[in-house]
mmCIF file of C-alpha atoms in Angstrom:
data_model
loop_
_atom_site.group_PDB
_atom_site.id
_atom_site.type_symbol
_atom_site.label_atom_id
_atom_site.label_comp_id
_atom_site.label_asym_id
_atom_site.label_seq_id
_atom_site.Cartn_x
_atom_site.Cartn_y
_atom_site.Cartn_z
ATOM 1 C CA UNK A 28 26.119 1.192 -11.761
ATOM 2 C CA UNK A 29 29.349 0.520 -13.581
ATOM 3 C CA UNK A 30 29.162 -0.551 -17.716
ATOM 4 C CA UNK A 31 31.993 -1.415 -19.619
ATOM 5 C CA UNK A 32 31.166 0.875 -23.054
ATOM 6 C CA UNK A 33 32.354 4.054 -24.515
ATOM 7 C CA UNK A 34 31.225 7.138 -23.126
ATOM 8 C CA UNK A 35 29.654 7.670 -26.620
ATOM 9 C CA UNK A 36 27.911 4.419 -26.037
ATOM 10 C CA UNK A 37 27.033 4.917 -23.078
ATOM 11 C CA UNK A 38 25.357 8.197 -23.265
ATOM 12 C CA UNK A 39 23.474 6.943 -26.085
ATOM 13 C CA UNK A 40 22.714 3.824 -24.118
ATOM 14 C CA UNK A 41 21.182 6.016 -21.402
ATOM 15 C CA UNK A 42 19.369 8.729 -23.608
ATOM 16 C CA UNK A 43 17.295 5.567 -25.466
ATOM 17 C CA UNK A 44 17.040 3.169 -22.770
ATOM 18 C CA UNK A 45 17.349 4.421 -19.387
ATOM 19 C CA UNK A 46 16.430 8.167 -19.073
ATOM 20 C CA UNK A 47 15.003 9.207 -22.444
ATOM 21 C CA UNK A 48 13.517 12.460 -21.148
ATOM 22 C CA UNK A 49 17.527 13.590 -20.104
ATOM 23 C CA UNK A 50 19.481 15.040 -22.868
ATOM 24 C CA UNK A 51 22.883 14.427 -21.552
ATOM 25 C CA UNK A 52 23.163 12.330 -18.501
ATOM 26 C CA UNK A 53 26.110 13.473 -16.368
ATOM 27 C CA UNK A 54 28.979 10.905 -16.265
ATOM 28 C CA UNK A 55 32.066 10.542 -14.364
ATOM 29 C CA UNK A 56 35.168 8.208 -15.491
ATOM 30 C CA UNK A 57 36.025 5.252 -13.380
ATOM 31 C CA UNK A 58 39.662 3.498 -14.111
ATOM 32 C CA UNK A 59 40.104 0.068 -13.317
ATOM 33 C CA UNK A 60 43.261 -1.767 -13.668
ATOM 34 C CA UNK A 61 40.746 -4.364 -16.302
ATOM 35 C CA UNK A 62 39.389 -1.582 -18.456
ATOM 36 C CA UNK A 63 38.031 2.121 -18.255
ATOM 37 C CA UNK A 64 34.307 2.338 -17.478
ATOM 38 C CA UNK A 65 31.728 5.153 -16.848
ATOM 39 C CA UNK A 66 29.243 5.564 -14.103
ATOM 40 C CA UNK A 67 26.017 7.754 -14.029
ATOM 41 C CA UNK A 68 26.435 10.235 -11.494
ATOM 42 C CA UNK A 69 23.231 12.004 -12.360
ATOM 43 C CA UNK A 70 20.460 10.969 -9.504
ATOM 44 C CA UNK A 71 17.657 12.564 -11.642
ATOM 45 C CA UNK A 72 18.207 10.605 -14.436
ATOM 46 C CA UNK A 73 17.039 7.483 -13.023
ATOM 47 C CA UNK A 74 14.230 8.649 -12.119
ATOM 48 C CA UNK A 75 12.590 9.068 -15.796
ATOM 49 C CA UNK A 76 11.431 5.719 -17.442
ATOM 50 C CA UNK A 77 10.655 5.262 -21.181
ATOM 51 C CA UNK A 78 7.521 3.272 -19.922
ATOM 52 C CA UNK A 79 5.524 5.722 -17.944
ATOM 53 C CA UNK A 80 2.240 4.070 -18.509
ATOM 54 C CA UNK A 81 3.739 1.146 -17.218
ATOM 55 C CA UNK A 82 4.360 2.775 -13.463
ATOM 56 C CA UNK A 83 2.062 4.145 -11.157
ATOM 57 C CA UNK A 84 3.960 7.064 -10.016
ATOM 58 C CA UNK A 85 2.917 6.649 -5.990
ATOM 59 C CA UNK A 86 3.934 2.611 -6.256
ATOM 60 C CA UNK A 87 6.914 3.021 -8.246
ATOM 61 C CA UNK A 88 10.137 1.937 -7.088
ATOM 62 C CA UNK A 89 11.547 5.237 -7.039
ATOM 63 C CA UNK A 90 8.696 5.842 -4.029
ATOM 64 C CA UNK A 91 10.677 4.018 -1.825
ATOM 65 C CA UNK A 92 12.214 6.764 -0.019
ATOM 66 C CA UNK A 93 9.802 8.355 0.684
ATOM 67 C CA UNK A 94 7.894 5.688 1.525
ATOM 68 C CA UNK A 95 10.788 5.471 4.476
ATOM 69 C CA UNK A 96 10.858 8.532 5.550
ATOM 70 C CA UNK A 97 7.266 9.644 5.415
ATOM 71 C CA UNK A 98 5.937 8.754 8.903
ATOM 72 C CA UNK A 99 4.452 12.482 9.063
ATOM 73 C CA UNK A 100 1.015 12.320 10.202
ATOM 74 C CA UNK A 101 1.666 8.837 12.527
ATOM 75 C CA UNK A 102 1.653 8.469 15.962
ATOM 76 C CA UNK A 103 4.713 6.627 17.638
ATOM 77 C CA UNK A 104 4.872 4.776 21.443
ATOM 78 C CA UNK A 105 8.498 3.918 22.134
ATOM 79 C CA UNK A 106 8.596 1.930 25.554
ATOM 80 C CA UNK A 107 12.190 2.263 27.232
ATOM 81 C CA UNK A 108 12.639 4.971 25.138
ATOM 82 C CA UNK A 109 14.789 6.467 27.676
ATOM 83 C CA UNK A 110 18.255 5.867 26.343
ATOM 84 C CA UNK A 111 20.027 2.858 24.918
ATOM 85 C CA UNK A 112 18.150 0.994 21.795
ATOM 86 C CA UNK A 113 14.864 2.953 22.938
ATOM 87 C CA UNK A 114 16.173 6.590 22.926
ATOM 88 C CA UNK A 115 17.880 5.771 19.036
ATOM 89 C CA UNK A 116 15.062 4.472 17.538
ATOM 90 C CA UNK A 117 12.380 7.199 18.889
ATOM 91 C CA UNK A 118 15.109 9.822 17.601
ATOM 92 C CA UNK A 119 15.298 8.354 14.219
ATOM 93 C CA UNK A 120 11.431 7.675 14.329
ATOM 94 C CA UNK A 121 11.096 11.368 14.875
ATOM 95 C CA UNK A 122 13.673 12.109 12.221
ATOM 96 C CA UNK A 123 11.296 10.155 9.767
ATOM 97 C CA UNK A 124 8.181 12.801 10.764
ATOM 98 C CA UNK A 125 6.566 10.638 13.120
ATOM 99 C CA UNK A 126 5.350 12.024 16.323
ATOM 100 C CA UNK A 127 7.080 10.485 19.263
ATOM 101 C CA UNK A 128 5.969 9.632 22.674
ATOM 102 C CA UNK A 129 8.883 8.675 24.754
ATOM 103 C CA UNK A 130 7.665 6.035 27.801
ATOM 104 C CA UNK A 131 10.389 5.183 30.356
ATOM 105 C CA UNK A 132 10.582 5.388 34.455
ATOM 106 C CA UNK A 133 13.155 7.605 34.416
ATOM 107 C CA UNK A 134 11.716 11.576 34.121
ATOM 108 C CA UNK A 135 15.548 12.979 33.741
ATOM 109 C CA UNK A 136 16.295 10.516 30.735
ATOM 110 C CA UNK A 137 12.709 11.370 29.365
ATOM 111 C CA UNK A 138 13.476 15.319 29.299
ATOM 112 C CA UNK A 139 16.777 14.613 27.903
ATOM 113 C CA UNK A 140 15.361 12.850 24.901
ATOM 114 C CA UNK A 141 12.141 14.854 24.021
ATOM 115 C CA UNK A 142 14.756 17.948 24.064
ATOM 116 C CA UNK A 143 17.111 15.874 21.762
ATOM 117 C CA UNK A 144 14.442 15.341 19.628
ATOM 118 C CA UNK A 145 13.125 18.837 19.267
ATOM 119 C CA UNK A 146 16.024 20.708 19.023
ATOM 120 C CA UNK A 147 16.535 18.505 16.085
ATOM 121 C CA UNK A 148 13.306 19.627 14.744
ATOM 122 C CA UNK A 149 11.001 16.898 15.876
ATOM 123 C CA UNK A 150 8.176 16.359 17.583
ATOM 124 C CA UNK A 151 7.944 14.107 21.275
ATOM 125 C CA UNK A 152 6.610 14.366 24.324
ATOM 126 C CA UNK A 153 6.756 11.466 27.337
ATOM 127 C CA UNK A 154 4.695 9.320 29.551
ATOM 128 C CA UNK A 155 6.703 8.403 32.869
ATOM 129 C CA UNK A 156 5.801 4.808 33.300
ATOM 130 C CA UNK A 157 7.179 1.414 35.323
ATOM 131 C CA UNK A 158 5.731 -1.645 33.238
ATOM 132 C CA UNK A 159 7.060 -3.572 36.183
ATOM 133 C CA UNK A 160 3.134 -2.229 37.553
ATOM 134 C CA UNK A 161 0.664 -3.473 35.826
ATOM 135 C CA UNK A 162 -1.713 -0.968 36.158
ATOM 136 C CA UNK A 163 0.576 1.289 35.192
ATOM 137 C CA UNK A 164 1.068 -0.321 32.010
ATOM 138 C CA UNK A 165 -2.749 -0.783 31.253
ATOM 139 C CA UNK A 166 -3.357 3.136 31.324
ATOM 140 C CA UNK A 167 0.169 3.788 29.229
ATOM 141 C CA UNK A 168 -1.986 3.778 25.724
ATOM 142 C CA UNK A 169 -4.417 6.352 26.509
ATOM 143 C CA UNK A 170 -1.843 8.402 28.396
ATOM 144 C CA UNK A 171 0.340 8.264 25.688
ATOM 145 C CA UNK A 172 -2.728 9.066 23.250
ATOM 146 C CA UNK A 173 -3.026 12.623 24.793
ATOM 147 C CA UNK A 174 -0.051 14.972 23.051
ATOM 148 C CA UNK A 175 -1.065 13.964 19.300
ATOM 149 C CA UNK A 176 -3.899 11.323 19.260
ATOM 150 C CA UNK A 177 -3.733 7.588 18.809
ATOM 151 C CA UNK A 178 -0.905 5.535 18.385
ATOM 152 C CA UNK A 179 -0.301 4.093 15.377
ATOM 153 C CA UNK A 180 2.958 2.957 15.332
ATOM 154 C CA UNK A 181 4.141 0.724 18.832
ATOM 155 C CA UNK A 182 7.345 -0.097 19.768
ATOM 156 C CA UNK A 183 8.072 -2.244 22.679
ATOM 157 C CA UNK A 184 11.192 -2.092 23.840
ATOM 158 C CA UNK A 185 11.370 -1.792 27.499
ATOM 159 C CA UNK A 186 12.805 -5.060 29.100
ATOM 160 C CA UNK A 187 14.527 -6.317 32.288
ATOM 161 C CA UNK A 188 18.208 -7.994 31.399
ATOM 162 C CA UNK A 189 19.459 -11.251 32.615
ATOM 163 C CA UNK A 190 22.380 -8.725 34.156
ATOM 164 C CA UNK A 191 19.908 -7.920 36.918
ATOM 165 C CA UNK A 192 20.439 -10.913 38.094
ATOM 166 C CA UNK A 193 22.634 -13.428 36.572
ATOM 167 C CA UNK A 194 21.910 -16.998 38.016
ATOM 168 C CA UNK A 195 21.737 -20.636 37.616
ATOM 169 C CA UNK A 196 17.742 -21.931 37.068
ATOM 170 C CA UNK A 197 18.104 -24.037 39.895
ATOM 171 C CA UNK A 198 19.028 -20.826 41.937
ATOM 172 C CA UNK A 199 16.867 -18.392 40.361
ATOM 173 C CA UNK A 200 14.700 -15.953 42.831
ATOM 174 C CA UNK A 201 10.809 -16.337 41.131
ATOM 175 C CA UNK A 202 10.498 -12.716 42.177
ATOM 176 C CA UNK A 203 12.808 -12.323 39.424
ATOM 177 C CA UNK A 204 11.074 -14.489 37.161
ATOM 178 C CA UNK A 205 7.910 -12.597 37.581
ATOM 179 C CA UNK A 206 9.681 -9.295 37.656
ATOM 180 C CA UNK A 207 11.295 -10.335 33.945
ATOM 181 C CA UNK A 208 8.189 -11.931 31.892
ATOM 182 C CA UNK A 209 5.884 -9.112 33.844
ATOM 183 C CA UNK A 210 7.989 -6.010 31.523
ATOM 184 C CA UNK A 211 9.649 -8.594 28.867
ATOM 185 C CA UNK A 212 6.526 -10.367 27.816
ATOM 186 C CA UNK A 213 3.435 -9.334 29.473
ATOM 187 C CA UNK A 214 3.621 -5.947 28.898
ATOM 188 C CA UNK A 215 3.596 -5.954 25.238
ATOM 189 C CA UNK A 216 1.047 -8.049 25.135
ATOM 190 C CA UNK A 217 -1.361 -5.554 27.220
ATOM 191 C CA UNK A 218 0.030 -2.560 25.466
ATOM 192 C CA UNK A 219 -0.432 -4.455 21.907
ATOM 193 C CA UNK A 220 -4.263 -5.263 23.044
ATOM 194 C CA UNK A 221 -4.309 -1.540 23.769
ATOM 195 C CA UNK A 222 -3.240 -0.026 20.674
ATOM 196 C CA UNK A 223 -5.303 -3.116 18.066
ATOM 197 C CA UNK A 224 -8.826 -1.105 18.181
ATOM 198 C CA UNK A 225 -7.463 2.104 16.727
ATOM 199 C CA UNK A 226 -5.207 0.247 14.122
ATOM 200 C CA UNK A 227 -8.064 -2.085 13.034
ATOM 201 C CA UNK A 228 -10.289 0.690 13.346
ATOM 202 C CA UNK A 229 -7.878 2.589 10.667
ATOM 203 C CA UNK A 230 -7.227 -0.405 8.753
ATOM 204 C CA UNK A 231 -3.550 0.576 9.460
ATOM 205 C CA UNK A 232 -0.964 -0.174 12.563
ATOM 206 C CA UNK A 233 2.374 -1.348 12.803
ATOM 207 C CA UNK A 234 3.649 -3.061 16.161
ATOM 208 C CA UNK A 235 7.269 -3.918 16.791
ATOM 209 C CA UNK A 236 8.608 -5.484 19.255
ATOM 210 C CA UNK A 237 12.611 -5.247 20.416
ATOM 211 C CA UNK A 238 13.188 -9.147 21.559
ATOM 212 C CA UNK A 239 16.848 -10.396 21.203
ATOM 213 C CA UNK A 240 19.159 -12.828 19.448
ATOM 214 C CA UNK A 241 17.909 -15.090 22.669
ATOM 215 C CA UNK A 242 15.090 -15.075 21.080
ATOM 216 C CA UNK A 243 16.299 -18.168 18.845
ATOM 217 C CA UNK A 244 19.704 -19.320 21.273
ATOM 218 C CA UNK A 245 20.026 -19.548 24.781
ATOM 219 C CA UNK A 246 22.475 -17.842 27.128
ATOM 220 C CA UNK A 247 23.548 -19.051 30.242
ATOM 221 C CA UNK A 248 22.499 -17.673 33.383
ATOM 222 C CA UNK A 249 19.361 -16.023 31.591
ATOM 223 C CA UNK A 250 16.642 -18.732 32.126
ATOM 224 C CA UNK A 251 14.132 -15.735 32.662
ATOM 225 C CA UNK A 252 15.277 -13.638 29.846
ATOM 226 C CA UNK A 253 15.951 -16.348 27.462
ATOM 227 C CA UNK A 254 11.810 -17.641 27.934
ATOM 228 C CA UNK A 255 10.330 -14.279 27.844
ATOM 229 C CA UNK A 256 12.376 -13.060 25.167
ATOM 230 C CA UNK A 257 10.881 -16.436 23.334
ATOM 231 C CA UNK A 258 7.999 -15.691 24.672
ATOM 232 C CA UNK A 259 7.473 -12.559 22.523
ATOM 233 C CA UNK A 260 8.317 -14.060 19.009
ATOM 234 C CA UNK A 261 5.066 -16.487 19.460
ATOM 235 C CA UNK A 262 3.527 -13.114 20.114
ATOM 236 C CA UNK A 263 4.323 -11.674 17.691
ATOM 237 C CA UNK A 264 3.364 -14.470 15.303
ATOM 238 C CA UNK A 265 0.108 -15.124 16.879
ATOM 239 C CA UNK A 266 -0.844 -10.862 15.713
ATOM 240 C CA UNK A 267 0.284 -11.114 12.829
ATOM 241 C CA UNK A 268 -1.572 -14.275 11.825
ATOM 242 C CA UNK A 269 -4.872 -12.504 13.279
ATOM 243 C CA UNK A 270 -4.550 -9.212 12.225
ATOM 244 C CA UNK A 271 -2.674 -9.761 8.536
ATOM 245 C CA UNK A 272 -5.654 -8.616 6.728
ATOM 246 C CA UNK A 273 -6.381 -5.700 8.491
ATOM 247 C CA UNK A 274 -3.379 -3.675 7.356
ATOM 248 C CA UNK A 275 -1.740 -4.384 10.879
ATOM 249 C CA UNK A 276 2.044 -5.641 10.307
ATOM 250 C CA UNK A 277 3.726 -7.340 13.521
ATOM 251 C CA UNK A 278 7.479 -8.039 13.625
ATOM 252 C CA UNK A 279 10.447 -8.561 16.020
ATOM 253 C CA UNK A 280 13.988 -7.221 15.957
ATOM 254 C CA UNK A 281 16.454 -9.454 17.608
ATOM 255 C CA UNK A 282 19.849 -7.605 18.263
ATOM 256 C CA UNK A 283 22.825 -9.338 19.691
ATOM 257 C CA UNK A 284 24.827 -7.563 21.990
ATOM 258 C CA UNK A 285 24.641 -4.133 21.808
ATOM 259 C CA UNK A 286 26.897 -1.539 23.899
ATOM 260 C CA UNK A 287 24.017 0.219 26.597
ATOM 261 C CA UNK A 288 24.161 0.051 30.503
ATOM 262 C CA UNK A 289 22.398 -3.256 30.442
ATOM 263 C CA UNK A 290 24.568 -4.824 27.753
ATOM 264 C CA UNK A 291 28.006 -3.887 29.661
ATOM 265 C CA UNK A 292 26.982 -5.488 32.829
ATOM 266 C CA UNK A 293 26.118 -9.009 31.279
ATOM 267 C CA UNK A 294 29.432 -8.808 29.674
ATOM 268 C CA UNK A 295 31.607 -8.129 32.357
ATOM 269 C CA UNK A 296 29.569 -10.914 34.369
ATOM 270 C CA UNK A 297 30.138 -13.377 31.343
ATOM 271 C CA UNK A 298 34.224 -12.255 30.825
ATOM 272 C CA UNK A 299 34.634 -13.252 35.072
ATOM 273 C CA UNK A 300 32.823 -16.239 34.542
ATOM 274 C CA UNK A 301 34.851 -17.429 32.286
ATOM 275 C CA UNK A 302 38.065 -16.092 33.104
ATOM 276 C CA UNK A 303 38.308 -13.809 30.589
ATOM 277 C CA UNK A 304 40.123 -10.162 30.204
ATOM 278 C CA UNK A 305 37.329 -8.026 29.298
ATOM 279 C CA UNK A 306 38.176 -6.253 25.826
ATOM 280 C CA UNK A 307 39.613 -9.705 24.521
ATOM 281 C CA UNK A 308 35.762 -11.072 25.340
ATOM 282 C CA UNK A 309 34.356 -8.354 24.054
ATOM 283 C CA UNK A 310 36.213 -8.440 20.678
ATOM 284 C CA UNK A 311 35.008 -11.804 20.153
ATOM 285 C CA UNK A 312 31.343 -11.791 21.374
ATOM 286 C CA UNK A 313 29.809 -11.405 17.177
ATOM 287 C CA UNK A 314 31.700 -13.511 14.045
ATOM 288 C CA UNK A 315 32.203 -9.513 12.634
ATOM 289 C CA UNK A 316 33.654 -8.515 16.047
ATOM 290 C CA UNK A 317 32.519 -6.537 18.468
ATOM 291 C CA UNK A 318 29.252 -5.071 19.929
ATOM 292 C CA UNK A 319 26.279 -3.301 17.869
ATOM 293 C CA UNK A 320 25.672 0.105 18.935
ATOM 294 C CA UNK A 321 21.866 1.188 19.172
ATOM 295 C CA UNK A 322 21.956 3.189 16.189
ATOM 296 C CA UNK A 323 22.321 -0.429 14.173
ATOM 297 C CA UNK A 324 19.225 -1.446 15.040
ATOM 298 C CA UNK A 325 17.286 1.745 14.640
ATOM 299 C CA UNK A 326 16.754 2.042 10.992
ATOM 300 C CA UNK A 327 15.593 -1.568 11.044
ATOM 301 C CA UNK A 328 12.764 -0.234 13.456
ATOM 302 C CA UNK A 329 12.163 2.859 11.502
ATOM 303 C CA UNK A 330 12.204 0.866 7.924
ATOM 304 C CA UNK A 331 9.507 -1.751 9.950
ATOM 305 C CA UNK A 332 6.815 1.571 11.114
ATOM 306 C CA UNK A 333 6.523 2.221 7.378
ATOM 307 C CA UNK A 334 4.856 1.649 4.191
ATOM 308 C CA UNK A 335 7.568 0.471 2.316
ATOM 309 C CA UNK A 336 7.415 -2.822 4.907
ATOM 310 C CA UNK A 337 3.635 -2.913 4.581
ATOM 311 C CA UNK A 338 4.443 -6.499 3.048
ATOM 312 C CA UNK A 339 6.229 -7.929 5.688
ATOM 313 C CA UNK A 340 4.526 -9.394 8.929
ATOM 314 C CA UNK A 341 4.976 -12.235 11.126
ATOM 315 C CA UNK A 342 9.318 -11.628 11.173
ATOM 316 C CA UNK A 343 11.952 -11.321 13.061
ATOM 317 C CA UNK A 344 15.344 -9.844 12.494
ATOM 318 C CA UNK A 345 18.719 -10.519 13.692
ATOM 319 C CA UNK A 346 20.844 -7.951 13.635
ATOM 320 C CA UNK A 347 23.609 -9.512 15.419
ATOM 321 C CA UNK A 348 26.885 -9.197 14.018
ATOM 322 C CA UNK A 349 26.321 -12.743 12.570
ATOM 323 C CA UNK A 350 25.850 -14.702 15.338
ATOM 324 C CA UNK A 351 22.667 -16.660 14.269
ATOM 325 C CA UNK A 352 23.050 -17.001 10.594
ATOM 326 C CA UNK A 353 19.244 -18.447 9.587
#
C-alpha cells in the first residue's frame, strides 16, 4: 500500500501499528508527480499483528494462501479433462496438491495430460470414459476412485457444443437433443449422486460444475445447449440448498467464449451467418475484446475446490469478458 508520510513517519508508523515485532520494515521510494510516498516492500512484515490474541493463527487472513493452494490430501474428478477448459483446470488443480483423475474419451489426450501433469511434479492418472453412455457414466466414480481413493473434489466439465450441430429449433434432430442434455445435464447429475455419500460421509465435498454464459442468455442456433446449460444452474442450486450443512459447497462457472476446438467452430459458424470476416467477429464477441483462454477460468475452479470458498455455495460465475454484467 502507498501512504503519503515521511519515511521517518512511516517506519515509525509501521514499527507501532502494523508490524511491531519488525525492527525496520524494508521500504522502497515511490515518486509521483503529486508528492513522494513510500511503500512496504517487506512481505514478512505484514504478517505480524500487534493483536495476536485477537487471531487464530489457522483462520487468520494471512491463511488464505494456503488455504488456496493446499488441496494436498484431496481427491479431484475432472470430466473432459482432456484438453481445452478441462485439461487447464486439472493441471492447475494438480498444481494446488490435489490428486487428479483426468476422465475424457480420448486415451491420446488423456496420456498427454497425466504426463503434463507429472512431469510438472503432480499427481494424475485417467479414466477413459464417453458420458454420451450412460452406463458408462454410472461406473465413472468408482473407476475413478481406484488410483488414490474417493473423490472429493468433482468437476464436471465435459459437454457437447451447439457447434456440433448448429440449427434452428424448428429444425433440430432430437437425437441431438438427447445426445446434448444426456453429457450437458444428465451426466452431472449421476456423477454428483455418485460422489454425495463419500462427501456427506466426510462432512466435506466440493462439486463444480463448468456451465456457460448461456447459462443466463440465449444464443441462437443452440436451443439444446442453451436448456441444458440452464438446466445445470437449477442443479446446482437444488445441491447446494440440500447439502449446505453438510460441508458440501456446489457452484457453477459460466465462461463466455473461450478459444478451444469447440469454441472456434461456433464462431466461424456465427461470423458466416452473419456475414462477418472472422477476426473482426472475433474481436468483438466480449465488451473487453476478444476470447478467454482456458487458463481464465481455471483459478476460478481451483479457488472454488478449496477451503478458502468453504463459504460460498449455491453460485455461479461469469467469467466472460463482461458480457453479462449481473
Amino acid at each position: 500500500s502507498v501512504c503519503h508520510l515521511s519515511s521517518g513517519e512511516f517506519q515509525t508508523w509501521c514499527q507501532t501499528v502494523l508490524c511491531p515485532q519488525v525492527a525496520t520494515p524494508q521500504l522502497e521510494k515511490h515518486e509521483s508527480p503529486e508528492c513522494p510516498a513510500w511503500r512496504l516492500v517487506s512481505p514478512d512484515c505484514i504478517r505480524h499483528t500487534p493483536y495476536p490474541e485477537a487471531i487464530d493463527a489457522d483462520d487468520s487472513l494471512f491463511s488464505w494462501e494456503k488455504d488456496v493452494t493446499g488441496l494436498n490430501g484431496r481427491v479431484a474428478l475432472v470430466t473432459g479433462g482432456g484438453r481445452g477448459i478441462g485439461q487447464a483446470i486439472a493441471t492447475q488443480l494438480a498444481a494446488a496438491g490435489a490428486q487428479v483423475v483426468v476422465a475424457s474419451r480420448s486415451r491420446d489426450e488423456l496420456a498427454d495430460i497425466v504426463r503434463e501433469i507429472s512431469a510438472a511434479g503432480g499427481i494424475a492418472a485417467a479414466v477413459e470414459c464417453d458420458l454420451a453412455d450412460r452406463t458408462q457414466t454410472r461406473t465413472l466414480v468408482s473407476q475413478a476412485g481406484e488410483p488414490f481413493g474417493p473423490i472429493d473434489i468433482l468437476v464436471n466439465n465435459a459437454g457437447v457444443g451447439s457447434s456440433a450441430d448448429p440449427r434452428p429449433l424448428a429444425d433440430f434432430r432430437d437425437e441431438f437433443w438427447d445426445l446434448t442434455i444426456e453429457v450437458n445435464l444428465t451426466a452431472p447429475y449421476l456423477l454428483s449422486k455418485a460422489v454425495l455419500p463419500h462427501m456427506r460421509e466426510q462432512k466435506w465435498g466440493r462439486i463444480i460444475t463448468v456451465a456457460s454464459i448461456n447459462s443466463r442468455i440465449t444464443a441462437m442456433h443452440a436451443g439444446a445447449y442453451v436448456a441444458s446449460k440452464h438446466g445445470v444452474l437449477g442443479l446446482m442450486r437444488a445441491l447446494a440448498s440440500e447439502h449446505a450443512a453438510e460441508g458440501i459447497t456446489v457452484n457453477c462457472i459460466c465462461p463466455g467464449p473461450v478459444q478451444t476446438r469447440m469454441n472456434d467452430v461456433r464462431v466461424k459458424y456465427d461470423a458466416e451467418r452473419l456475414g462477418r470476416d472472422l477476426e473482426a467477429h472475433e474481436r468483438q464477441l466480449t465488451p473487453i475484446g476478444g476470447r478467454l483462454v482456458p487458463n481464465d477460468i481455471a483459478p476460478m475452479a481451483v479457488y472454488l475446490a478449496s477451503d478458502a470458498a468453504r463459504m460460498l455455495t449455491g453460485q455461479a460465475y461469469n467469467i466472460d469478458g463482461g458480457i453479462c454484467m449481473a
